[in-house]
């Protein structure tokens, strides 16, 4: 009977399945995404006892925390703290996804780690070939992932091959083993692991500085990580000069963060999960409410059908089974439709969610989604079933006199509020995304290209710079060690007269003399790096650097000519003279900017050896000009492939997750609006059918079309206006919390939310008037006909 009912006219089965299937596809996928985000690192054995070691610095009241330590910390915790069952450390070399060259000169993208021999004891992966303990003790061997091995020709073929980092021509590695790929829900993903034994002992055994190592510990069962604070402090006192740091106003401590909270415990991730869960709930609720509205709009025919069954002896159990089987069939077809939608838009879905569908829909997640579908089934059955079962047979055959519509208006209220919420959130997120892209970063990146040329011969790089500078399409060419786009490492600044540590500054290392003019960074004081001068002992500092220098030394006025010492650079020069002050620039992104003062040193030799990134400023950023620059670089650097990147595109890529979130809200809002309008259309049609005689009598008594349209839209307006206010108010509250994660944020004005509410109201009333216009224009004679 459920199958036969699919093809009966007047049941609106197509609308029911469509309006249920599309929102379910999105809602269930968003729930799977939240489940994925919450499952990070849970696949490791004893994950509840695994912790990452965090460094905590209190520098004169300025507190900061980061997830890396010096080389000696992890081994010492294992050796000196009995509650630590095991410890390991690793460090990345090169950039994530850098190019790896095989012995036959093929290129592959991979992320490279160096780790100690017990790394797989704490963060194990199934090993297909090789002994990780032995391989991680040999500096010339590596273990690679299965996916990289497949790209090298297969697991058996890959073992024994020689590979090297493209940026490091002097070092090659032999593939000695293969491990299963790291799952996508891991905070630490890598393709290649090599041995730490290849690094110098001053790095791996150092207690201060060189904090490049990510350390992990596994505690013994029942140990509270907070109880280890005295033991960790005692370890520090034995190996670090805490008194000297205390005299400098610095306090360094180490704490343990649960591994499963490294990703999921971040405020931005928790906030995103909350918002995605709310979106999923809105979509599923709208789908359920719209199904109920569509089911109730066909209720009169169903009531009489149920009455006939009762007359022929159908029991309540038979009727319940008939209704439940029909809803179950609709839900099954809706899930099939949802599956087809996901397959059809798989690439877009994976792009928006930044995770593959197989990683989303794991067995545990599928069980969770099955529970959600069971709840949807119960809700979609509940209202229609109760209404059908409670109607007496005698009442079912009477001509309908009254109709209770208040609860249907309540369902529309929820839908309208959800649509207003999504629309308001879309406007806020879109404006914030636009603001981030077009904010003042302190430098100009229009028409700017760059080429990462690490590992190339300095003379070859100098030849490439000369060739590029000769192109008429190129306005300027320069070099730098690090782009402002990327995070900076830090070095301490000391006073020259009394060796006092002043503060820590973001070190952007070396640039050519024309860097500040090329990047259009305003120089506020001094002459800066002057071409032709000996700039080896000069340093350019930011305005914040100059202000903090005055505060720390108790001086005032211009810092030009003052001398400071900088760690790591003091090997080449005992002190540096400040030759210029530039305006503060943004280092990193607006979501997590580096708030420290910054500094630049000059690449003084003609080959720009320490500055390996080539900057090219075009007169016009066109595809032809970009192709010409790439061709010139390929010709100049003939022994290796080079990539030319557009700076503004990579800047925008830093906010790709925000763009994806904006697109998700846009798609969800459009689907929610379409479903809500479908329910509204059905409600309006039902009201017109029920009130057609009233409408006819009003027209006979002189009512105009406008009067009829106002009458029909009045009930909807009474519901829509408070619903829209509720929706935009909820959006204001959520958006205020979401914007707190940004340093620069868009202003939330009441006018903006009012405009959103008015826009959605116009769409709602437009739908009602469009459907009601035909009834208002019909001749009165048609409305007086009986059934």
XYZ file of C-alpha atoms in Angstrom:
787
model
C 0.000 0.000 0.000
C 2.906 2.353 0.725
C 4.345 1.664 -2.730
C 0.977 2.271 -4.420
C 0.508 5.507 -2.515
C 3.696 6.926 -4.072
C 1.941 7.461 -7.392
C -1.400 8.767 -6.172
C -2.269 12.291 -7.148
C -2.637 14.961 -4.503
C -0.241 13.309 -2.020
C 2.695 15.677 -2.795
C 5.063 12.716 -2.442
C 7.649 14.229 -4.767
C 7.787 17.431 -2.719
C 7.979 15.441 0.513
C 10.901 13.306 -0.650
C 12.774 16.180 -2.271
C 12.332 18.548 0.676
C 13.429 15.773 3.022
C 16.327 14.376 0.977
C 18.310 17.529 0.137
C 18.370 18.962 3.687
C 19.205 15.514 5.054
C 22.164 15.282 2.664
C 23.544 18.526 4.027
C 22.524 18.085 7.647
C 23.897 14.555 7.991
C 27.134 15.575 6.258
C 27.589 18.471 8.673
C 26.980 16.134 11.620
C 29.601 13.786 10.172
C 32.002 16.733 9.883
C 31.505 17.652 13.544
C 31.993 14.003 14.543
C 35.179 13.957 12.461
C 36.512 17.101 14.159
C 35.798 15.673 17.598
C 37.519 12.358 16.798
C 41.002 13.827 16.199
C 43.806 11.536 17.431
C 41.364 9.123 19.078
C 42.652 6.258 16.886
C 45.966 6.033 18.789
C 46.160 3.296 21.458
C 45.932 4.727 24.979
C 45.102 8.117 23.492
C 43.677 9.203 26.847
C 47.201 8.928 28.329
C 49.015 10.756 25.518
C 50.016 14.398 25.972
C 51.893 17.090 24.064
C 54.418 19.207 25.939
C 53.661 22.940 25.754
C 56.067 25.811 26.410
C 54.688 28.691 28.470
C 56.550 31.996 28.624
C 55.850 34.924 30.919
C 57.993 37.762 29.578
C 57.444 40.723 31.854
C 53.711 40.057 32.059
C 53.339 39.187 28.362
C 52.244 35.544 28.328
C 52.455 33.171 25.366
C 52.112 29.429 24.825
C 53.304 27.264 21.937
C 53.547 23.563 21.156
C 57.301 23.060 20.747
C 60.269 22.682 23.087
C 64.052 22.405 23.048
C 65.643 19.109 22.090
C 66.480 17.757 25.554
C 63.045 18.187 27.163
C 61.313 14.976 26.027
C 64.167 12.524 26.825
C 64.711 14.158 30.226
C 61.036 13.825 31.140
C 61.235 10.102 30.458
C 64.506 9.664 32.370
C 63.824 11.913 35.379
C 60.060 11.786 35.985
C 58.858 8.283 37.005
C 55.223 9.027 36.111
C 56.216 9.428 32.446
C 55.989 5.969 30.907
C 57.400 6.953 27.488
C 58.430 10.084 25.597
C 59.320 10.999 22.048
C 59.966 14.058 19.884
C 59.945 15.031 16.243
C 60.617 18.068 14.102
C 59.605 19.063 10.604
C 62.176 19.876 7.974
C 61.204 22.000 5.025
C 57.707 23.190 4.251
C 54.585 20.989 4.450
C 54.010 19.403 1.065
C 57.448 20.262 -0.297
C 58.884 18.592 -3.398
C 60.774 15.325 -3.066
C 63.049 14.161 -5.906
C 63.548 10.474 -6.686
C 66.654 8.923 -8.228
C 65.068 9.163 -11.695
C 64.336 12.916 -11.138
C 60.604 12.547 -10.665
C 58.944 15.024 -8.297
C 56.465 14.208 -5.539
C 54.921 16.386 -2.842
C 55.440 15.162 0.711
C 55.740 16.332 4.314
C 59.039 15.355 5.947
C 59.601 14.723 9.678
C 62.634 13.738 11.712
C 61.918 11.676 14.826
C 63.682 9.607 17.461
C 63.639 5.819 17.615
C 60.642 5.513 19.960
C 58.321 7.745 17.911
C 56.178 4.814 16.721
C 55.886 3.558 20.304
C 53.845 6.630 21.252
C 52.134 7.425 17.932
C 52.084 4.031 16.227
C 51.125 3.327 12.647
C 50.907 -0.164 11.123
C 54.292 -0.821 9.492
C 54.138 -2.779 6.231
C 57.885 -3.098 5.645
C 60.883 -2.461 7.891
C 61.710 -2.049 11.571
C 61.047 1.558 12.636
C 63.367 1.326 15.670
C 66.326 0.371 13.510
C 65.476 2.694 10.632
C 64.971 5.738 12.871
C 68.453 5.227 14.274
C 70.069 5.515 10.834
C 70.422 9.095 9.531
C 70.571 7.956 5.913
C 67.306 5.973 5.929
C 63.630 6.969 5.995
C 60.225 5.361 6.333
C 57.512 6.539 3.935
C 53.718 6.296 3.836
C 51.839 3.763 1.735
C 50.375 6.505 -0.518
C 53.857 7.887 -1.278
C 55.130 4.358 -1.874
C 52.321 3.784 -4.371
C 53.371 6.951 -6.194
C 56.914 5.599 -6.309
C 55.716 2.405 -8.001
C 54.371 0.287 -5.166
C 55.448 -0.840 -1.712
C 57.924 -3.451 -2.933
C 59.381 -1.163 -5.590
C 59.709 1.868 -3.294
C 61.858 0.114 -0.681
C 65.493 0.654 -1.549
C 64.940 3.729 -3.703
C 66.896 6.907 -3.069
C 65.038 10.185 -2.479
C 66.023 13.698 -1.457
C 64.460 17.030 -0.671
C 64.626 19.295 -3.695
C 65.823 22.204 -1.549
C 68.673 20.105 -0.089
C 70.919 18.844 -2.844
C 73.606 17.557 -0.532
C 71.578 14.940 1.335
C 69.803 11.841 0.034
C 67.931 9.097 1.900
C 67.267 5.426 1.273
C 63.674 4.231 1.663
C 63.913 1.454 4.237
C 60.289 0.960 5.258
C 56.638 1.746 4.591
C 53.873 2.587 7.078
C 50.130 2.978 6.684
C 49.005 6.521 5.948
C 48.227 8.766 8.886
C 44.426 9.240 9.070
C 42.977 12.593 8.169
C 41.763 13.159 11.726
C 45.286 13.555 13.075
C 46.848 16.838 14.176
C 50.229 15.546 12.911
C 50.228 14.331 9.308
C 53.371 13.341 7.443
C 54.593 11.232 4.525
C 58.248 10.667 5.392
C 60.002 10.068 8.713
C 63.782 10.229 9.049
C 66.152 9.951 11.979
C 67.001 12.736 14.415
C 70.509 11.318 14.658
C 71.474 13.347 11.636
C 71.059 16.617 13.545
C 73.909 18.062 15.626
C 73.986 17.247 19.340
C 73.770 20.937 20.285
C 70.279 20.862 18.787
C 68.940 17.509 19.993
C 70.488 17.830 23.472
C 69.943 21.564 23.974
C 67.998 22.862 26.963
C 67.430 26.436 25.853
C 66.594 27.910 22.465
C 66.149 26.049 19.176
C 62.593 25.162 20.224
C 61.758 23.307 17.055
C 60.831 19.943 18.581
C 57.297 18.692 19.180
C 57.430 16.493 22.279
C 54.939 13.794 23.317
C 54.703 11.793 26.530
C 52.593 8.862 27.674
C 51.778 8.918 31.367
C 51.331 5.867 33.507
C 47.725 4.830 34.205
C 45.971 7.007 36.775
C 48.515 9.849 36.691
C 47.070 13.375 36.721
C 49.167 15.600 34.421
C 48.715 18.614 36.703
C 50.388 16.698 39.544
C 53.644 16.610 37.540
C 54.206 20.377 37.749
C 56.648 20.133 40.732
C 58.615 17.332 39.057
C 58.862 19.257 35.787
C 60.001 22.367 37.657
C 62.596 20.349 39.514
C 63.882 18.968 36.202
C 64.182 22.527 34.861
C 66.105 23.703 37.922
C 68.699 20.973 37.380
C 69.350 21.859 33.741
C 68.234 25.438 33.129
C 69.452 28.630 34.795
C 66.117 29.694 36.239
C 67.706 32.362 38.413
C 69.214 34.123 35.401
C 65.862 34.034 33.603
C 64.147 35.381 36.705
C 66.551 38.312 36.850
C 65.655 39.110 33.235
C 61.952 39.065 34.102
C 61.327 35.825 32.221
C 59.662 32.662 33.466
C 59.587 29.525 31.298
C 57.414 26.557 32.281
C 56.197 23.366 30.627
C 52.705 21.907 30.804
C 50.999 18.860 29.308
C 48.042 19.144 26.937
C 45.896 16.045 26.213
C 46.586 14.821 22.704
C 42.904 14.576 21.855
C 42.474 18.267 22.670
C 45.355 19.540 20.535
C 42.922 20.048 17.675
C 39.485 19.784 19.223
C 40.367 21.947 22.225
C 41.213 25.006 20.157
C 38.620 27.741 20.686
C 38.145 28.333 16.957
C 37.539 24.611 16.346
C 35.056 24.341 19.216
C 33.237 27.406 17.970
C 33.159 26.076 14.422
C 31.796 22.728 15.629
C 29.056 24.522 17.535
C 28.060 26.557 14.484
C 28.146 23.541 12.172
C 26.004 21.577 14.633
C 23.523 24.444 14.731
C 23.417 24.551 10.924
C 22.830 20.799 10.773
C 20.038 21.031 13.334
C 18.396 23.881 11.426
C 18.461 21.969 8.132
C 17.101 18.760 9.630
C 14.409 20.566 11.620
C 13.308 22.482 8.532
C 13.186 19.220 6.576
C 11.065 17.532 9.255
C 8.721 20.498 9.653
C 8.242 20.823 5.926
C 7.453 17.114 5.640
C 4.864 17.466 8.379
C 3.346 20.520 6.679
C 3.148 18.669 3.362
C 1.628 15.623 5.060
C -0.991 17.659 6.885
C -1.927 19.621 3.753
C -3.203 16.325 2.277
C -4.855 15.307 5.513
C -8.514 15.556 4.445
C -8.126 12.882 1.792
C -6.105 10.713 4.171
C -8.669 11.019 6.983
C -11.422 9.690 4.730
C -9.147 6.930 3.452
C -8.402 5.869 7.040
C -12.134 6.000 7.861
C -12.903 3.633 4.973
C -10.245 1.204 6.221
C -11.793 1.346 9.677
C -15.232 0.594 8.211
C -13.841 -2.547 6.587
C -12.367 -3.818 9.855
C -8.849 -2.387 9.950
C -7.512 -2.276 13.503
C -5.441 0.517 14.985
C -2.363 -1.661 14.572
C -3.076 -2.115 10.852
C -3.544 1.612 10.343
C -0.402 2.415 12.294
C 1.611 -0.012 10.191
C 0.222 1.495 7.006
C 1.186 5.014 8.030
C 4.596 4.062 9.399
C 5.491 2.038 6.301
C 4.616 4.988 4.078
C 6.790 7.377 6.095
C 9.598 4.799 6.196
C 9.436 4.481 2.399
C 9.598 8.256 1.997
C 12.557 8.450 4.367
C 14.370 5.625 2.572
C 13.893 7.330 -0.798
C 15.013 10.630 0.749
C 18.207 8.965 2.002
C 18.827 7.517 -1.453
C 18.377 11.002 -2.862
C 20.746 12.368 -0.211
C 23.363 9.774 -1.162
C 23.022 10.692 -4.840
C 23.370 14.402 -4.009
C 26.578 13.698 -2.086
C 28.028 11.681 -4.963
C 27.032 14.325 -7.485
C 28.619 17.156 -5.481
C 31.420 15.123 -3.925
C 34.272 17.374 -5.072
C 32.549 20.524 -3.830
C 31.628 18.879 -0.540
C 35.207 17.727 0.098
C 36.480 21.184 -0.802
C 34.095 22.934 1.579
C 34.687 20.538 4.469
C 38.438 19.976 3.839
C 38.070 16.236 4.340
C 37.333 13.290 2.077
C 33.965 11.545 2.233
C 35.465 8.144 3.214
C 37.118 9.835 6.207
C 33.800 11.474 7.131
C 31.583 8.412 7.024
C 33.376 5.959 9.279
C 31.450 3.056 10.887
C 31.050 4.932 14.184
C 29.827 8.034 12.359
C 27.374 6.003 10.291
C 25.912 4.592 13.523
C 25.485 8.148 14.819
C 23.768 9.213 11.601
C 21.513 6.158 11.753
C 20.384 7.332 15.183
C 19.656 10.796 13.777
C 17.611 9.231 10.965
C 15.664 7.211 13.538
C 14.795 10.431 15.364
C 13.744 12.011 12.060
C 11.529 8.986 11.359
C 9.801 9.276 14.724
C 9.230 13.015 14.348
C 7.860 12.763 10.817
C 5.458 10.024 11.929
C 4.304 11.561 15.174
C 2.007 14.439 14.172
C 0.317 12.929 11.070
C -0.188 9.606 12.835
C -1.802 11.157 15.926
C -4.123 13.286 13.791
C -5.201 10.426 11.566
C -5.718 7.916 14.349
C -7.763 10.225 16.593
C -10.399 11.253 14.038
C -13.718 9.333 14.540
C -15.228 7.655 11.497
C -18.426 9.740 11.608
C -16.494 13.026 11.688
C -14.289 12.009 8.755
C -17.237 12.056 6.295
C -18.658 15.406 7.371
C -18.086 18.560 5.372
C -15.222 20.434 6.963
C -16.367 23.512 8.881
C -13.349 24.590 10.889
C -9.644 24.162 10.695
C -7.017 24.653 13.381
C -4.089 26.319 11.688
C -2.232 27.736 14.671
C 0.169 24.847 15.065
C 0.987 25.013 11.337
C 1.827 28.670 11.752
C 4.082 27.645 14.647
C 5.965 25.310 12.298
C 6.323 28.137 9.784
C 7.603 30.349 12.602
C 10.503 27.966 13.214
C 11.309 27.772 9.506
C 11.248 31.543 9.038
C 13.469 32.068 12.090
C 15.977 29.527 10.778
C 16.093 31.163 7.347
C 16.605 34.607 8.911
C 19.402 33.242 11.100
C 21.241 31.696 8.147
C 20.768 34.804 5.992
C 22.108 37.108 8.716
C 25.072 34.827 9.395
C 25.845 34.740 5.679
C 25.977 38.530 5.511
C 28.263 38.746 8.561
C 30.634 36.025 7.369
C 30.795 37.431 3.843
C 31.569 40.932 5.120
C 34.210 39.607 7.512
C 35.850 37.582 4.745
C 35.903 40.611 2.486
C 37.349 42.741 5.287
C 40.169 40.280 5.901
C 41.128 40.225 2.235
C 41.141 43.997 1.873
C 42.505 45.107 5.251
C 45.652 47.199 5.568
C 48.497 44.736 6.140
C 51.129 47.447 6.273
C 52.509 46.454 2.879
C 51.286 46.238 -0.713
C 50.864 42.863 -2.394
C 49.098 43.932 -5.580
C 50.894 42.766 -8.729
C 53.345 40.808 -6.568
C 54.779 37.388 -7.457
C 57.261 35.291 -5.549
C 59.382 32.205 -6.159
C 60.703 29.967 -3.378
C 64.222 29.199 -4.603
C 65.723 27.313 -1.653
C 68.595 25.080 -2.596
C 69.484 26.867 -5.815
C 73.020 28.064 -6.345
C 73.322 31.694 -5.149
C 74.964 32.762 -8.410
C 72.170 31.126 -10.407
C 69.636 32.943 -8.281
C 71.458 36.239 -8.822
C 71.411 35.609 -12.576
C 67.670 35.010 -12.430
C 67.130 38.283 -10.535
C 69.140 40.164 -13.170
C 67.177 38.587 -16.038
C 63.848 39.398 -14.407
C 64.856 42.984 -13.750
C 65.537 43.484 -17.440
C 61.946 42.656 -18.428
C 59.865 45.757 -19.269
C 56.811 44.146 -17.634
C 58.646 43.966 -14.290
C 58.699 47.045 -12.080
C 61.110 45.760 -9.424
C 62.841 42.584 -8.257
C 64.168 41.804 -4.799
C 64.876 38.935 -2.427
C 64.020 38.025 1.135
C 64.447 35.141 3.536
C 60.839 35.036 4.769
C 57.635 36.570 3.471
C 55.382 38.550 5.826
C 52.722 36.066 4.764
C 54.286 33.316 6.872
C 54.885 32.994 10.602
C 58.205 34.216 11.951
C 60.659 32.636 14.336
C 61.868 34.764 17.212
C 65.163 35.959 18.649
C 65.968 37.870 21.818
C 67.119 41.474 21.756
C 69.783 42.553 24.255
C 71.167 45.922 25.279
C 74.826 46.440 24.365
C 75.881 48.340 27.477
C 74.700 46.023 30.268
C 73.795 42.797 28.452
C 70.202 43.010 29.647
C 67.615 40.997 27.776
C 65.060 43.508 26.524
C 62.384 41.507 24.681
C 61.772 38.889 22.012
C 61.160 40.036 18.434
C 59.848 38.378 15.288
C 62.918 37.830 13.116
C 62.258 38.039 9.361
C 65.989 37.672 8.657
C 67.496 39.000 5.433
C 66.197 41.232 2.645
C 67.749 43.174 -0.207
C 68.115 46.949 -0.035
C 65.020 47.614 -2.154
C 62.709 45.355 -0.122
C 60.859 48.169 1.659
C 60.235 50.179 -1.518
C 59.184 47.054 -3.426
C 56.701 46.066 -0.698
C 55.699 49.719 -0.187
C 56.388 49.549 3.546
C 56.601 53.133 4.889
C 59.978 53.999 6.423
C 59.217 56.369 9.303
C 62.716 57.256 10.445
C 66.245 56.881 9.095
C 67.555 56.085 5.643
C 67.107 52.325 5.860
C 69.328 49.978 3.870
C 71.108 52.205 1.336
C 72.341 50.513 -1.845
C 76.127 50.634 -2.084
C 76.680 51.093 1.662
C 78.039 48.470 4.012
C 74.835 47.292 5.673
C 76.319 44.215 7.345
C 76.010 45.755 10.805
C 72.662 47.526 10.265
C 69.165 46.514 11.277
C 65.706 47.811 10.357
C 63.121 47.692 13.138
C 59.372 48.195 13.341
C 57.688 51.104 15.111
C 56.641 48.747 17.907
C 60.275 47.626 18.235
C 61.356 51.260 18.709
C 58.608 51.878 21.293
C 59.472 48.751 23.295
C 63.170 49.614 23.097
C 62.496 53.029 24.646
C 60.345 51.472 27.358
C 62.872 48.758 28.204
C 65.881 51.118 28.311
C 64.121 54.106 29.856
C 65.092 56.325 26.939
C 63.019 58.459 24.602
C 63.286 59.910 21.133
C 64.476 58.339 17.915
C 66.244 54.949 18.105
C 68.323 55.678 14.998
C 71.987 55.015 15.721
C 71.437 52.914 18.829
C 73.083 49.520 19.003
C 71.519 46.240 20.081
C 72.521 42.586 20.126
C 70.321 39.858 18.654
C 70.653 36.161 19.429
C 71.514 33.868 16.525
C 72.927 36.880 14.626
C 75.610 37.667 17.209
C 77.905 35.093 15.609
C 78.433 37.306 12.559
C 78.307 40.670 14.299
C 78.624 41.543 18.009
C 76.035 44.311 17.695
C 73.765 45.951 15.129
C 73.053 49.627 14.535
C 69.445 50.663 13.971
C 69.436 52.436 10.612
C 65.702 52.819 10.097
C 62.233 52.434 11.580
C 59.367 51.149 9.430
C 55.637 51.097 10.076
C 54.274 47.981 11.782
C 53.329 45.242 9.342
C 51.083 42.224 9.770
C 53.022 38.977 10.097
C 50.910 35.913 9.420
C 47.141 36.287 9.093
C 44.478 38.341 10.822
C 43.192 35.208 12.534
C 46.421 34.722 14.475
C 48.846 37.577 13.845
C 52.273 37.769 15.388
C 51.968 40.654 17.827
C 55.686 40.913 18.586
C 57.865 43.698 17.193
C 59.703 42.733 14.027
C 63.120 43.309 12.478
C 64.978 42.817 9.191
C 68.655 42.389 8.369
C 70.325 43.169 5.066
C 71.548 40.559 2.584
C 74.777 42.311 1.710
C 76.545 40.012 -0.746
C 75.821 40.316 -4.452
C 74.410 36.790 -4.706
C 71.819 37.315 -1.952
C 72.828 33.951 -0.448
C 70.780 34.300 2.766
C 67.674 35.596 0.961
C 66.367 32.691 -1.114
C 62.855 33.908 -1.994
C 62.651 36.019 -5.150
C 60.052 38.827 -5.165
C 58.814 40.138 -8.513
C 56.593 43.208 -8.736
C 54.802 43.479 -12.077
C 53.479 46.625 -13.650
C 50.270 44.719 -14.467
C 49.231 41.366 -13.068
C 48.084 39.530 -16.193
C 48.313 35.831 -17.128
C 50.720 36.668 -19.961
C 53.058 38.558 -17.635
C 52.977 35.751 -15.063
C 53.786 33.226 -17.806
C 56.660 35.409 -19.015
C 58.152 35.610 -15.511
C 57.815 31.817 -15.099
C 59.496 31.215 -18.466
C 62.357 33.566 -17.578
C 62.894 31.789 -14.272
C 62.858 28.371 -15.932
C 65.459 29.562 -18.408
C 67.679 31.060 -15.694
C 67.293 28.134 -13.276
C 67.555 25.346 -15.799
C 68.634 22.570 -13.435
C 65.414 22.418 -11.399
C 61.711 23.212 -11.781
C 60.547 26.483 -10.274
C 57.092 27.650 -9.249
C 55.822 31.213 -9.461
C 53.123 32.106 -6.947
C 50.777 35.070 -6.860
C 51.094 36.674 -3.428
C 47.497 37.899 -3.224
C 46.166 34.419 -4.008
C 48.230 32.825 -1.244
C 47.125 35.596 1.103
C 43.503 34.741 0.334
C 44.283 31.034 0.813
C 44.999 31.722 4.497
C 41.286 32.358 4.900
C 40.144 29.404 2.791
C 38.374 27.793 5.754
C 36.410 31.012 6.303
C 35.530 31.132 2.615
C 34.410 27.501 2.791
C 32.317 28.288 5.857
C 30.756 31.232 4.041
C 29.922 29.013 1.065
C 28.451 26.383 3.388
C 26.208 28.994 4.992
C 25.203 30.238 1.543
C 24.229 26.773 0.322
C 22.474 25.945 3.597
C 20.589 29.235 3.513
C 19.426 28.723 -0.068
C 18.260 25.179 0.694
C 16.510 26.291 3.885
C 14.825 29.166 2.059
C 13.677 26.891 -0.770
C 12.274 24.335 1.664
C 10.586 27.014 3.783
C 9.005 28.588 0.704
C 7.811 25.156 -0.401
C 6.062 24.713 2.944
C 4.715 28.242 2.786
C 3.379 27.611 -0.728
C 1.597 24.484 0.486
C 0.189 26.301 3.507
C -1.074 29.190 1.370
C -2.634 26.798 -1.156
C -4.390 24.931 1.621
C -5.705 28.158 3.158
C -7.002 29.378 -0.195
C -8.752 26.056 -0.781
C -10.353 26.130 2.645
C -11.399 29.802 2.469
C -12.420 29.984 -1.190
C -16.112 30.546 -0.366
C -15.204 33.274 2.151
C -13.024 34.938 -0.487
C -15.874 34.756 -3.025
C -18.422 36.314 -0.645
C -16.011 39.130 0.174
C -15.543 39.879 -3.544
C -19.310 39.884 -4.081
C -19.591 42.434 -1.292
C -17.104 44.755 -2.934
C -13.664 43.570 -1.816
C -10.848 44.400 -4.258
C -7.856 42.232 -5.145
C -5.687 44.163 -2.752
C -8.117 43.497 0.096
C -8.068 39.770 -0.617
C -4.265 39.683 -0.838
C -3.906 41.552 2.458
C -6.343 39.166 4.133
C -4.423 36.096 2.976
C -0.999 37.508 3.858
C -2.063 38.860 7.262
C -1.708 35.569 9.139
C 1.695 34.921 7.585
C 2.880 38.442 8.452
C 1.870 37.983 12.084
C 4.119 34.915 12.189
C 6.922 36.038 9.877
C 7.789 39.334 11.560
C 8.485 37.981 15.090
C 10.169 34.921 13.564
C 12.544 37.089 11.545
C 13.346 39.215 14.587
C 14.089 36.030 16.567
C 16.310 34.679 13.794
C 18.418 37.811 13.334
C 18.721 38.237 17.117
C 20.115 34.698 17.394
C 22.465 35.436 14.501
C 23.708 38.588 16.244
C 24.538 36.616 19.379
C 26.358 33.827 17.530
C 28.165 36.201 15.152
C 29.450 38.303 18.060
C 31.162 35.255 19.534
C 32.485 34.092 16.176
C 34.078 37.455 15.414
C 36.077 37.443 18.645
C 38.663 35.149 17.039
C 39.678 37.908 14.600
C 41.933 40.841 15.400
C 40.235 42.988 12.762
C 36.486 42.454 12.651
C 33.486 43.913 10.890
C 31.083 46.074 12.888
C 27.684 44.553 13.681
C 25.181 47.318 13.068
C 21.424 47.005 13.777
C 20.757 48.405 10.297
C 22.513 45.436 8.700
C 20.377 42.899 10.558
C 17.231 44.927 9.912
C 18.019 44.906 6.196
C 18.389 41.117 6.286
C 15.042 40.709 8.059
C 13.281 43.033 5.600
C 14.794 41.197 2.615
C 13.642 37.797 3.857
C 10.205 39.236 4.679
C 9.836 40.584 1.139
C 10.646 37.131 -0.264
C 8.140 35.444 2.060
C 5.307 37.865 1.329
C 6.158 37.788 -2.368
C 5.673 34.005 -2.359
C 2.320 34.339 -0.554
C 1.037 37.055 -2.887
C 2.162 35.186 -5.972
C 0.219 32.097 -4.895
C -2.837 34.111 -3.730
C -3.122 36.393 -6.753
C -4.884 33.778 -8.886
C -7.526 33.194 -6.186
C -8.072 36.939 -5.811
C -8.529 37.339 -9.572
C -10.926 34.415 -10.144
C -14.597 35.192 -10.986
C -16.928 34.841 -7.958
C -18.998 32.162 -9.722
C -16.170 29.620 -9.497
C -15.797 30.077 -5.775
C -19.456 29.264 -5.110
C -19.217 25.768 -6.584
C -19.381 22.929 -4.096
C -17.270 19.815 -4.132
